[in-house]
Amino acid sequence: MPPASPINHAPRDHFGPDHHAAGDRLGSPLQATDVLALADRLFRWADARDWAGPDPYDGLTGPLRRLAVHRVLRQVLLQAVKRSRIDLRPVLGIHPLRTATAAATAASACARLSASPVWRERALRLGRSAADEQLSGRYTGLWRYEFDVQTRWAYYPASVPNLVATTFCADGCLDTGTLGDEAVRSLAHGLLEHLHNGVFFTYTPASDVLVHNANLMGAALAARLARTGTLPGELADRLVDAARGAVEVSLNGQRPDGSWPYGRGPRLGWVDGFHTGYVLLRLEQAGTLLDVDVQHPLQRGVDHYLRHLFDGPLPRYFADGRSRRDPNNDATAVRMAAWAAHHGFVRADFPRTVLAAVVDRYPGLGADTRADGCPRNRSLWESPRWSAAPLLDALTALHAVLPGGRQDAAPVAAQPTTAAS
């Protein structure tokens, strides 16, 4: 996040538990060195697997994909693989995936610790890996997922870029200085040409659906690119104008209770934890970079998030719903708890209790995903993109705000657009 923040730091009632979470194995108080040790353990676990593994949306990568010619069949196949309590991938011929998004997310996480030569090397290696996957041809400068995706509102194949992959990959490369100036220009042109419809940023080039977290990711990325100092003035101005308009669209989409629905349109009205986290982080980033006052809507959004998407320290998947464990949602909750504590929205011990409440299922931290005799989808928790990389990002962000940790993210390279050697 940018060093400046539009958030009001005035004293207020702090959200957070009055006691430690049951089964807290992390010690009290949690120290920056403890979190750094967890991050190192998690990195080593994922790196030993070359950041390859299962993915929640890899169901359409096996041989059965060619038989799923209809939207319903694609959804059934994808969801069956994703939700099955036993891993169907070996039977269905689905192989481990290495995604640019996982590498880039981990690169950004490592970049926060780049004062250390070890973490600096890790950041650069993963950043270069993500930069190598930047698309050429029709969609030059953008990034894609390495698998076909069928959602309730859209289908997009692996050959087509999407805004979420593009944002995470671009951030990882910019954080590590692994994009050259020409690659940054290609990214800026591609973002405006293929992922902006003149009003807001779209999830894919063919989509006309407003998805708030994706729209704000596009706005934040456009604002960041405009500030690199390497783009022609006219192009930078176009990015700023697009970003400002997109922020206004999502601000208008905030509900009276402070929440944002996933998107605008039929069957897109749900509110969940990790997408809400994305909205809040990107809204703050875009507001800061664009010098747009988002303080009031941001505070309303934070209040809703903290009050309706946590059950004590345990994250809820859906607002006011039952606790449903998901590695990305859990990791994003740790990330958001650290962010909220840094800005004074929650008590200082809240991030520790959230982390303690969720670490029990991450294999990268030595957790037994079948503990207490409860069958769980182990493969979901072994996913580099959906589990290990988001948690690594959360751990390094938490480390940065704890006493003894780094208070700001140090860039890996002197210039964020310096070409990789």
mmCIF file with all atom_site columns, N, CA and C in Angstrom, residues 336-362:
data_model
loop_
_atom_site.group_PDB
_atom_site.id
_atom_site.type_symbol
_atom_site.label_atom_id
_atom_site.label_alt_id
_atom_site.label_comp_id
_atom_site.label_asym_id
_atom_site.label_entity_id
_atom_site.label_seq_id
_atom_site.pdbx_PDB_ins_code
_atom_site.Cartn_x
_atom_site.Cartn_y
_atom_site.Cartn_z
_atom_site.occupancy
_atom_site.B_iso_or_equiv
_atom_site.pdbx_formal_charge
_atom_site.auth_seq_id
_atom_site.auth_comp_id
_atom_site.auth_asym_id
_atom_site.auth_atom_id
_atom_site.pdbx_PDB_model_num
ATOM 1  N N  . MET A 1 336 ? -6.178 -8.258  6.093  1.00 0.00 ? 336 MET A N  1
ATOM 2  C CA . MET A 1 336 ? -7.032 -7.128  6.432  1.00 0.00 ? 336 MET A CA 1
ATOM 3  C C  . MET A 1 336 ? -6.944 -6.780  7.914  1.00 0.00 ? 336 MET A C  1
ATOM 4  N N  . ALA A 1 337 ? -6.771 -7.778  8.771  1.00 0.00 ? 337 ALA A N  1
ATOM 5  C CA . ALA A 1 337 ? -6.622 -7.502  10.197 1.00 0.00 ? 337 ALA A CA 1
ATOM 6  C C  . ALA A 1 337 ? -5.363 -6.690  10.457 1.00 0.00 ? 337 ALA A C  1
ATOM 7  N N  . ALA A 1 338 ? -4.277 -7.035  9.752  1.00 0.00 ? 338 ALA A N  1
ATOM 8  C CA . ALA A 1 338 ? -3.038 -6.257  9.890  1.00 0.00 ? 338 ALA A CA 1
ATOM 9  C C  . ALA A 1 338 ? -3.238 -4.830  9.404  1.00 0.00 ? 338 ALA A C  1
ATOM 10 N N  . TRP A 1 339 ? -3.903 -4.692  8.273  1.00 0.00 ? 339 TRP A N  1
ATOM 11 C CA . TRP A 1 339 ? -4.184 -3.360  7.722  1.00 0.00 ? 339 TRP A CA 1
ATOM 12 C C  . TRP A 1 339 ? -5.060 -2.555  8.664  1.00 0.00 ? 339 TRP A C  1
ATOM 13 N N  . ALA A 1 340 ? -6.113 -3.181  9.199  1.00 0.00 ? 340 ALA A N  1
ATOM 14 C CA . ALA A 1 340 ? -7.032 -2.478  10.087 1.00 0.00 ? 340 ALA A CA 1
ATOM 15 C C  . ALA A 1 340 ? -6.350 -2.075  11.391 1.00 0.00 ? 340 ALA A C  1
ATOM 16 N N  . ALA A 1 341 ? -5.479 -2.931  11.909 1.00 0.00 ? 341 ALA A N  1
ATOM 17 C CA . ALA A 1 341 ? -4.755 -2.592  13.137 1.00 0.00 ? 341 ALA A CA 1
ATOM 18 C C  . ALA A 1 341 ? -3.799 -1.435  12.884 1.00 0.00 ? 341 ALA A C  1
ATOM 19 N N  . HIS A 1 342 ? -3.139 -1.447  11.740 1.00 0.00 ? 342 HIS A N  1
ATOM 20 C CA . HIS A 1 342 ? -2.202 -0.376  11.394 1.00 0.00 ? 342 HIS A CA 1
ATOM 21 C C  . HIS A 1 342 ? -2.909 0.978   11.346 1.00 0.00 ? 342 HIS A C  1
ATOM 22 N N  . HIS A 1 343 ? -4.166 0.976   10.888 1.00 0.00 ? 343 HIS A N  1
ATOM 23 C CA . HIS A 1 343 ? -4.923 2.219   10.763 1.00 0.00 ? 343 HIS A CA 1
ATOM 24 C C  . HIS A 1 343 ? -5.772 2.524   11.994 1.00 0.00 ? 343 HIS A C  1
ATOM 25 N N  . GLY A 1 344 ? -5.698 1.693   13.015 1.00 0.00 ? 344 GLY A N  1
ATOM 26 C CA . GLY A 1 344 ? -6.413 1.976   14.246 1.00 0.00 ? 344 GLY A CA 1
ATOM 27 C C  . GLY A 1 344 ? -7.869 1.582   14.255 1.00 0.00 ? 344 GLY A C  1
ATOM 28 N N  . PHE A 1 345 ? -8.304 0.740   13.329 1.00 0.00 ? 345 PHE A N  1
ATOM 29 C CA . PHE A 1 345 ? -9.684 0.292   13.297 1.00 0.00 ? 345 PHE A CA 1
ATOM 30 C C  . PHE A 1 345 ? -9.950 -0.853  14.272 1.00 0.00 ? 345 PHE A C  1
ATOM 31 N N  . VAL A 1 346 ? -8.914 -1.578  14.647 1.00 0.00 ? 346 VAL A N  1
ATOM 32 C CA . VAL A 1 346 ? -9.061 -2.711  15.556 1.00 0.00 ? 346 VAL A CA 1
ATOM 33 C C  . VAL A 1 346 ? -7.958 -2.634  16.600 1.00 0.00 ? 346 VAL A C  1
ATOM 34 N N  . ARG A 1 347 ? -8.143 -3.379  17.664 1.00 0.00 ? 347 ARG A N  1
ATOM 35 C CA . ARG A 1 347 ? -7.117 -3.423  18.693 1.00 0.00 ? 347 ARG A CA 1
ATOM 36 C C  . ARG A 1 347 ? -5.875 -4.124  18.159 1.00 0.00 ? 347 ARG A C  1
ATOM 37 N N  . ALA A 1 348 ? -4.757 -3.800  18.763 1.00 0.00 ? 348 ALA A N  1
ATOM 38 C CA . ALA A 1 348 ? -3.469 -4.271  18.257 1.00 0.00 ? 348 ALA A CA 1
ATOM 39 C C  . ALA A 1 348 ? -3.347 -5.783  18.283 1.00 0.00 ? 348 ALA A C  1
ATOM 40 N N  . ASP A 1 349 ? -4.096 -6.461  19.167 1.00 0.00 ? 349 ASP A N  1
ATOM 41 C CA . ASP A 1 349 ? -3.966 -7.907  19.265 1.00 0.00 ? 349 ASP A CA 1
ATOM 42 C C  . ASP A 1 349 ? -4.875 -8.652  18.284 1.00 0.00 ? 349 ASP A C  1
ATOM 43 N N  . PHE A 1 350 ? -5.720 -7.926  17.552 1.00 0.00 ? 350 PHE A N  1
ATOM 44 C CA . PHE A 1 350 ? -6.660 -8.612  16.664 1.00 0.00 ? 350 PHE A CA 1
ATOM 45 C C  . PHE A 1 350 ? -5.972 -9.402  15.553 1.00 0.00 ? 350 PHE A C  1
ATOM 46 N N  . PRO A 1 351 ? -4.954 -8.866  14.862 1.00 0.00 ? 351 PRO A N  1
ATOM 47 C CA . PRO A 1 351 ? -4.296 -9.675  13.825 1.00 0.00 ? 351 PRO A CA 1
ATOM 48 C C  . PRO A 1 351 ? -3.731 -10.978 14.371 1.00 0.00 ? 351 PRO A C  1
ATOM 49 N N  . ARG A 1 352 ? -3.170 -10.945 15.590 1.00 0.00 ? 352 ARG A N  1
ATOM 50 C CA . ARG A 1 352 ? -2.617 -12.170 16.165 1.00 0.00 ? 352 ARG A CA 1
ATOM 51 C C  . ARG A 1 352 ? -3.696 -13.212 16.393 1.00 0.00 ? 352 ARG A C  1
ATOM 52 N N  . THR A 1 353 ? -4.856 -12.778 16.893 1.00 0.00 ? 353 THR A N  1
ATOM 53 C CA . THR A 1 353 ? -5.913 -13.743 17.164 1.00 0.00 ? 353 THR A CA 1
ATOM 54 C C  . THR A 1 353 ? -6.515 -14.294 15.871 1.00 0.00 ? 353 THR A C  1
ATOM 55 N N  . VAL A 1 354 ? -6.601 -13.464 14.837 1.00 0.00 ? 354 VAL A N  1
ATOM 56 C CA . VAL A 1 354 ? -7.086 -13.964 13.551 1.00 0.00 ? 354 VAL A CA 1
ATOM 57 C C  . VAL A 1 354 ? -6.106 -14.990 12.984 1.00 0.00 ? 354 VAL A C  1
ATOM 58 N N  . LEU A 1 355 ? -4.818 -14.658 13.009 1.00 0.00 ? 355 LEU A N  1
ATOM 59 C CA . LEU A 1 355 ? -3.817 -15.599 12.512 1.00 0.00 ? 355 LEU A CA 1
ATOM 60 C C  . LEU A 1 355 ? -3.861 -16.908 13.287 1.00 0.00 ? 355 LEU A C  1
ATOM 61 N N  . ALA A 1 356 ? -3.957 -16.827 14.604 1.00 0.00 ? 356 ALA A N  1
ATOM 62 C CA . ALA A 1 356 ? -4.012 -18.031 15.424 1.00 0.00 ? 356 ALA A CA 1
ATOM 63 C C  . ALA A 1 356 ? -5.240 -18.875 15.095 1.00 0.00 ? 356 ALA A C  1
ATOM 64 N N  . ALA A 1 357 ? -6.333 -18.209 14.721 1.00 0.00 ? 357 ALA A N  1
ATOM 65 C CA . ALA A 1 357 ? -7.577 -18.926 14.441 1.00 0.00 ? 357 ALA A CA 1
ATOM 66 C C  . ALA A 1 357 ? -7.561 -19.653 13.106 1.00 0.00 ? 357 ALA A C  1
ATOM 67 N N  . VAL A 1 358 ? -6.675 -19.255 12.183 1.00 0.00 ? 358 VAL A N  1
ATOM 68 C CA . VAL A 1 358 ? -6.740 -19.819 10.830 1.00 0.00 ? 358 VAL A CA 1
ATOM 69 C C  . VAL A 1 358 ? -5.546 -20.684 10.441 1.00 0.00 ? 358 VAL A C  1
ATOM 70 N N  . VAL A 1 359 ? -4.465 -20.688 11.220 1.00 0.00 ? 359 VAL A N  1
ATOM 71 C CA . VAL A 1 359 ? -3.259 -21.386 10.756 1.00 0.00 ? 359 VAL A CA 1
ATOM 72 C C  . VAL A 1 359 ? -3.382 -22.902 10.794 1.00 0.00 ? 359 VAL A C  1
ATOM 73 N N  . ASP A 1 360 ? -4.427 -23.427 11.407 1.00 0.00 ? 360 ASP A N  1
ATOM 74 C CA . ASP A 1 360 ? -4.491 -24.870 11.650 1.00 0.00 ? 360 ASP A CA 1
ATOM 75 C C  . ASP A 1 360 ? -4.677 -25.698 10.403 1.00 0.00 ? 360 ASP A C  1
ATOM 76 N N  . ARG A 1 361 ? -4.978 -25.099 9.250  1.00 0.00 ? 361 ARG A N  1
ATOM 77 C CA . ARG A 1 361 ? -5.255 -25.908 8.052  1.00 0.00 ? 361 ARG A CA 1
ATOM 78 C C  . ARG A 1 361 ? -4.252 -25.711 6.922  1.00 0.00 ? 361 ARG A C  1
ATOM 79 N N  . TYR A 1 362 ? -3.239 -24.914 7.113  1.00 0.00 ? 362 TYR A N  1
ATOM 80 C CA . TYR A 1 362 ? -2.287 -24.662 6.022  1.00 0.00 ? 362 TYR A CA 1
ATOM 81 C C  . TYR A 1 362 ? -1.151 -25.687 6.063  1.00 0.00 ? 362 TYR A C  1
#
